[in-house]
Coordinates of C-alpha atoms in Angstrom, one line a residue:
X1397 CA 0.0 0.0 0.0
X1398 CA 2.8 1.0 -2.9
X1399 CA 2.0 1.2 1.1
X1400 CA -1.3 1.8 1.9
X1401 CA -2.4 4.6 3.6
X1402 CA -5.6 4.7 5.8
X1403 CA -8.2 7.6 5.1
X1404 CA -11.8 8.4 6.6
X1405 CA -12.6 10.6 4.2
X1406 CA -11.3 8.8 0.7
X1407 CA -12.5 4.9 1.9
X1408 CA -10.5 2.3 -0.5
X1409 CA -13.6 1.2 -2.7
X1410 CA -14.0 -2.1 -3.5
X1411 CA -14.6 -3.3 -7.2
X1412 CA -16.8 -5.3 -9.4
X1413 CA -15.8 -8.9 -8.9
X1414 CA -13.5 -11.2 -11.0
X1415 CA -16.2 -12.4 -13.3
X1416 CA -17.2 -9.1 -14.7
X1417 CA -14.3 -7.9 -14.9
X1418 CA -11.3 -9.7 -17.5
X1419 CA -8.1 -9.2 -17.1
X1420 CA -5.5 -8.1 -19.5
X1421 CA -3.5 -11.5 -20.5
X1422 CA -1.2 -9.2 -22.8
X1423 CA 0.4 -7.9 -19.5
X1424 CA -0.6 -10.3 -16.6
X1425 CA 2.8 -12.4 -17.9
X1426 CA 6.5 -13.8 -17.1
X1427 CA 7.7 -11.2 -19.7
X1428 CA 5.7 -7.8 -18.2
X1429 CA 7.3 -9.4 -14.9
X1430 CA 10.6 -9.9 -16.0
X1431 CA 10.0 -6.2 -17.6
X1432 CA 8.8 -4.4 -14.0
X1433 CA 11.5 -6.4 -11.9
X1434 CA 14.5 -4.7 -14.3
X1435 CA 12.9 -1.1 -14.0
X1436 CA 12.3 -1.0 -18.0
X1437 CA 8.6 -1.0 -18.0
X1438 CA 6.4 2.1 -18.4
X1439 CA 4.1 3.4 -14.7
X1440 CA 1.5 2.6 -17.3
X1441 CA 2.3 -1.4 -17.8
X1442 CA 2.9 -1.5 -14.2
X1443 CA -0.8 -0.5 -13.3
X1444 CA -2.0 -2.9 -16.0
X1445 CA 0.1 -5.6 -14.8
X1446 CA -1.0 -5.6 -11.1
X1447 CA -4.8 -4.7 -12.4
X1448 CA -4.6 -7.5 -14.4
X1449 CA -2.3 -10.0 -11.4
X1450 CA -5.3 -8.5 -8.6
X1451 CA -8.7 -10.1 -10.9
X1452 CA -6.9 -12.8 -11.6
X1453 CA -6.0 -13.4 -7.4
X1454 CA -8.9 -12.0 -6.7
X1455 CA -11.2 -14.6 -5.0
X1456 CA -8.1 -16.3 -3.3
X1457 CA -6.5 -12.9 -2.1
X1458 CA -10.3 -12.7 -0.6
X1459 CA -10.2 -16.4 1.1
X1460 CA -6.8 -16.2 2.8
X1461 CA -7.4 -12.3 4.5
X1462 CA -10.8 -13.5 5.4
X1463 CA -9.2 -16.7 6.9
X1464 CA -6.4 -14.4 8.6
X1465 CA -9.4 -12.1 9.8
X1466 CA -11.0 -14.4 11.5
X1467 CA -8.0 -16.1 13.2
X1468 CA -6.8 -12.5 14.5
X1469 CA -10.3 -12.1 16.2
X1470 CA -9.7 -15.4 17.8
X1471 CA -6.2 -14.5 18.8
X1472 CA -4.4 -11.7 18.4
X1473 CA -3.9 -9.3 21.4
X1474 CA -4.5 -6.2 20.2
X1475 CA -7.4 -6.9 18.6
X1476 CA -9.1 -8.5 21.4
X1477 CA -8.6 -5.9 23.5
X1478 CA -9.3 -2.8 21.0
X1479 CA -12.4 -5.0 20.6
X1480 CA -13.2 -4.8 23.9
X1481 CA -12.8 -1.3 24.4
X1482 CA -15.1 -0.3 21.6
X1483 CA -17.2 -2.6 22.9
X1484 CA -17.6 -0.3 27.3
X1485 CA -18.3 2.2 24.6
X1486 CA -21.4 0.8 22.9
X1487 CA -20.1 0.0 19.7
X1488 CA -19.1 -3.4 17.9
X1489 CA -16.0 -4.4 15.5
X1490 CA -16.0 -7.9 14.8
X1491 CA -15.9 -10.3 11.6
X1492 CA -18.9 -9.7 10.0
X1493 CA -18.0 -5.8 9.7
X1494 CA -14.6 -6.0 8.8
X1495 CA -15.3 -6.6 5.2
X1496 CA -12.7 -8.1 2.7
X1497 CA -12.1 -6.9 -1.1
X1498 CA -10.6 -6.4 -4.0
X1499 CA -9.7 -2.9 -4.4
X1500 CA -8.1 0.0 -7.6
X1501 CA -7.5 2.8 -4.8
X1502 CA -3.7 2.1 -3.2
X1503 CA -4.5 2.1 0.2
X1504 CA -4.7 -1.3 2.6
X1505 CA -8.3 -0.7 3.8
X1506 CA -10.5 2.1 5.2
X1507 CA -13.0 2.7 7.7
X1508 CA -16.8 4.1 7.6
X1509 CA -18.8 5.1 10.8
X1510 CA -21.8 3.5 9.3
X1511 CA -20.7 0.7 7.6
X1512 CA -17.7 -0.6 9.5
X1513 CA -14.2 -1.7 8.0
X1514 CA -13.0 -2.3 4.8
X1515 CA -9.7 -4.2 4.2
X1516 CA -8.2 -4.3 0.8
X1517 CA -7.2 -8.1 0.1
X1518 CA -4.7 -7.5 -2.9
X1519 CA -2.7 -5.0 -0.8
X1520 CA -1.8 -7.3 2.0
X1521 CA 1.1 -9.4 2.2
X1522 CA 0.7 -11.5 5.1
X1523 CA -0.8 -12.0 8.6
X1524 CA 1.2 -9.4 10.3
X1525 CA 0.1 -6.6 7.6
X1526 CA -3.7 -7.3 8.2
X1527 CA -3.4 -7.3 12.0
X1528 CA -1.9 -4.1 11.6
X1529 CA -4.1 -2.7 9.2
X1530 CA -7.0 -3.8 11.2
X1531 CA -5.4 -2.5 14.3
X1532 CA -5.1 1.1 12.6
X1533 CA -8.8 1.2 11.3
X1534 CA -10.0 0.5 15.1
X1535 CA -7.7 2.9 16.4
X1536 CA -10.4 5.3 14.3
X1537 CA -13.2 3.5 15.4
X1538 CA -12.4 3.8 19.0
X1539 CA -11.6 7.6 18.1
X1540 CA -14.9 8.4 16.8
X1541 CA -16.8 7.0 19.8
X1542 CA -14.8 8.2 22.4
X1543 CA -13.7 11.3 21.1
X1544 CA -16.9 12.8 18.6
X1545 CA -14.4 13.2 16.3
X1546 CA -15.6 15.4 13.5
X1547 CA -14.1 14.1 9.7
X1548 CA -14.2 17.5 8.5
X1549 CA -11.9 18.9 10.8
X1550 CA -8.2 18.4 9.7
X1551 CA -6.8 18.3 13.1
X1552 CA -9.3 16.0 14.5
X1553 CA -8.3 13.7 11.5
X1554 CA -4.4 14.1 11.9
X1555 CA -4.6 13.5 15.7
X1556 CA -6.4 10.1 14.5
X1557 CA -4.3 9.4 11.9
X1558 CA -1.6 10.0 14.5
X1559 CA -2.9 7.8 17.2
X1560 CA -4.0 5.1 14.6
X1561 CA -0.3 4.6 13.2
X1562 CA 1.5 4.5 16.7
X1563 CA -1.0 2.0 18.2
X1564 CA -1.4 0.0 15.8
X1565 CA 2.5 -1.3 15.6
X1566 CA 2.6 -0.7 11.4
X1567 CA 5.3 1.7 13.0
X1568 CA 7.6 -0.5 14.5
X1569 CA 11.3 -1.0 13.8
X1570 CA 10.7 -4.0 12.2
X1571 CA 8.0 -3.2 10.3
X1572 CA 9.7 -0.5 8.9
X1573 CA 12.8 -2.1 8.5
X1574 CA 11.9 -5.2 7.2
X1575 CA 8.9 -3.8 4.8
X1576 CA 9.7 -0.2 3.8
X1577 CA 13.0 -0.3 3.8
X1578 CA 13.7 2.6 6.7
X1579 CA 16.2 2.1 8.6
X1580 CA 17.7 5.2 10.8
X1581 CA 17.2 3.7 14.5
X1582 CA 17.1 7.5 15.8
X1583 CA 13.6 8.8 16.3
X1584 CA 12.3 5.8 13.3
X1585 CA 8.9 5.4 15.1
X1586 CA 8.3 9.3 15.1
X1587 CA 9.4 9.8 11.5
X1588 CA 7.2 6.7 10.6
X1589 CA 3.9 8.1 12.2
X1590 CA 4.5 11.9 11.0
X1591 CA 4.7 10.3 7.7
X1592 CA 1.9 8.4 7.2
X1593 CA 0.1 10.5 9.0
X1594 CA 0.8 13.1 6.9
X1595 CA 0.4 10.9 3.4
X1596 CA -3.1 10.3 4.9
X1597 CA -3.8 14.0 5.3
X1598 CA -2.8 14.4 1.6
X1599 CA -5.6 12.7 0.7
X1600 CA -7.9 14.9 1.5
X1601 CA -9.3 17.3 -0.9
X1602 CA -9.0 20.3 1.3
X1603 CA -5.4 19.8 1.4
X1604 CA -3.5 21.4 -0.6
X1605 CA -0.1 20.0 -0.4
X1606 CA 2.4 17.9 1.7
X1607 CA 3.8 21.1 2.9
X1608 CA -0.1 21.8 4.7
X1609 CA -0.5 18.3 5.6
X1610 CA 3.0 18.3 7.4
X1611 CA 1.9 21.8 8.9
X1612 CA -1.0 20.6 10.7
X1613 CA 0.0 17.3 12.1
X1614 CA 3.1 18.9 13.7
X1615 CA 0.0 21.4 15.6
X1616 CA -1.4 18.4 17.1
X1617 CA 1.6 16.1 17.3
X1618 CA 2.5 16.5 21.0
X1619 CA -1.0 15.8 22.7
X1620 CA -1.8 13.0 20.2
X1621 CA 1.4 11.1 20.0
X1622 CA 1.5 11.2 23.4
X1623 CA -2.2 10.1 24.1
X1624 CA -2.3 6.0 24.3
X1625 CA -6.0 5.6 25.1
X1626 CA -7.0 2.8 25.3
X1627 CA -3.6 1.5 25.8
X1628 CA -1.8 2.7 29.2
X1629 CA 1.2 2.8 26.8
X1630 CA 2.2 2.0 23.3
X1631 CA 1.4 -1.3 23.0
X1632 CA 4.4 -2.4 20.7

């Protein structure tokens, strides 16, 4: 999600399923492959190469996230217990509202106050990236119950945004260093939440660049980095 970034206000939309939809066989090859993986092929044959890889993976991309869902509901830590906590607040996360798709938009998965979670199947790699995708989205959902947290407001939304990437552990030193490549030791969680929190803002039609976004998360970045609620610290 490219590496996904998590927005309230531009949800990752799903897509028509694989049977409506055909994919490109001129470019879902060895050769377009072989092509992206020595940097000679156009941005253009890349998107139609991984348009064309995602239809064709689409229903068994689906199957293993909704298998991984359902076994992080079962067992993962942080899950359970952000479960919980939206639970003492009336509100409900569980498998049958964290929805899994195909999606076009490059983002790992999205969240809607009426109509729960969305996680986008094609973007994930493995266990680890849905538990933290699912992590960050509930980090939101918490937010939005416990906070009134208005999606209009850009601060409100980079506080969340903020919150959402520290507690959910997509920050970590080995998430970063393994995944994305990052690897200063000094300060890397900070520099890892201002930005994606700050990619996340850019999203945002009332943005106007990455010079803004980076503006208003560093006005809110002491109160909400420093908030852990639910957690009584960073969880990991």
């Amino acid at each position: 999600m490219a590496e996904s970034v998590n927005s309230e206000s531009k949800p990752a939309q799903p897509t028509p399923s694989a049977d409506q939809v055909q994919p490109d066989e001129n470019f879902y090859n060895w050769s377009t492959f072989f092509t992206i993986l020595s940097g000679q092929a156009s941005k253009e044959d890349q998107q139609k190469y991984f348009r064309a890889r995602d239809l064709v993976n689409e229903e068994s991309d689906i199957k293993r996230v909704e298998k991984q869902r359902d076994w992080l509901f079962q067992n993962s830590p942080v899950i359970r217990f952000l479960r919980d906590e939206i639970n003492k607040l009336g509100g409900d996360i569980n498998p049958m509202n964290v929805r899994i798709r195909r999606c076009t938009t490059s983002q790992g998965g999205g969240i809607d106050q009426d109509y729960g979670i969305l996680i986008c199947a094609n973007y994930m790699r493995n266990q680890g990236h849905v538990e933290d995708t699912i992590a960050h989205e509930m980090v939101h959902a918490y937010d939005y119950m416990r906070f009134k947290v208005d999606r209009w407001n850009l601060r409100h939304q980079a506080c969340t945004e903020i919150r959402a990437s520290t507690l959910s552990g997509e920050c970590r030193f080995t998430r970063e260093f393994f995944t994305r490549g990052q690897w200063r030791f000094t300060q890397q969680m900070q520099e890892c939440v201002r930005r994606r929190a700050t990619l996340s803002l850019m999203a945002r039609p009332s943005v106007k660049d990455d010079v803004h976004a980076a503006r208003i998360v560093n006005e809110v970045w002491d109160s909400c980095f420093n908030d852990t609620r639910p957690f009584d610290e960073i969880y990991r």
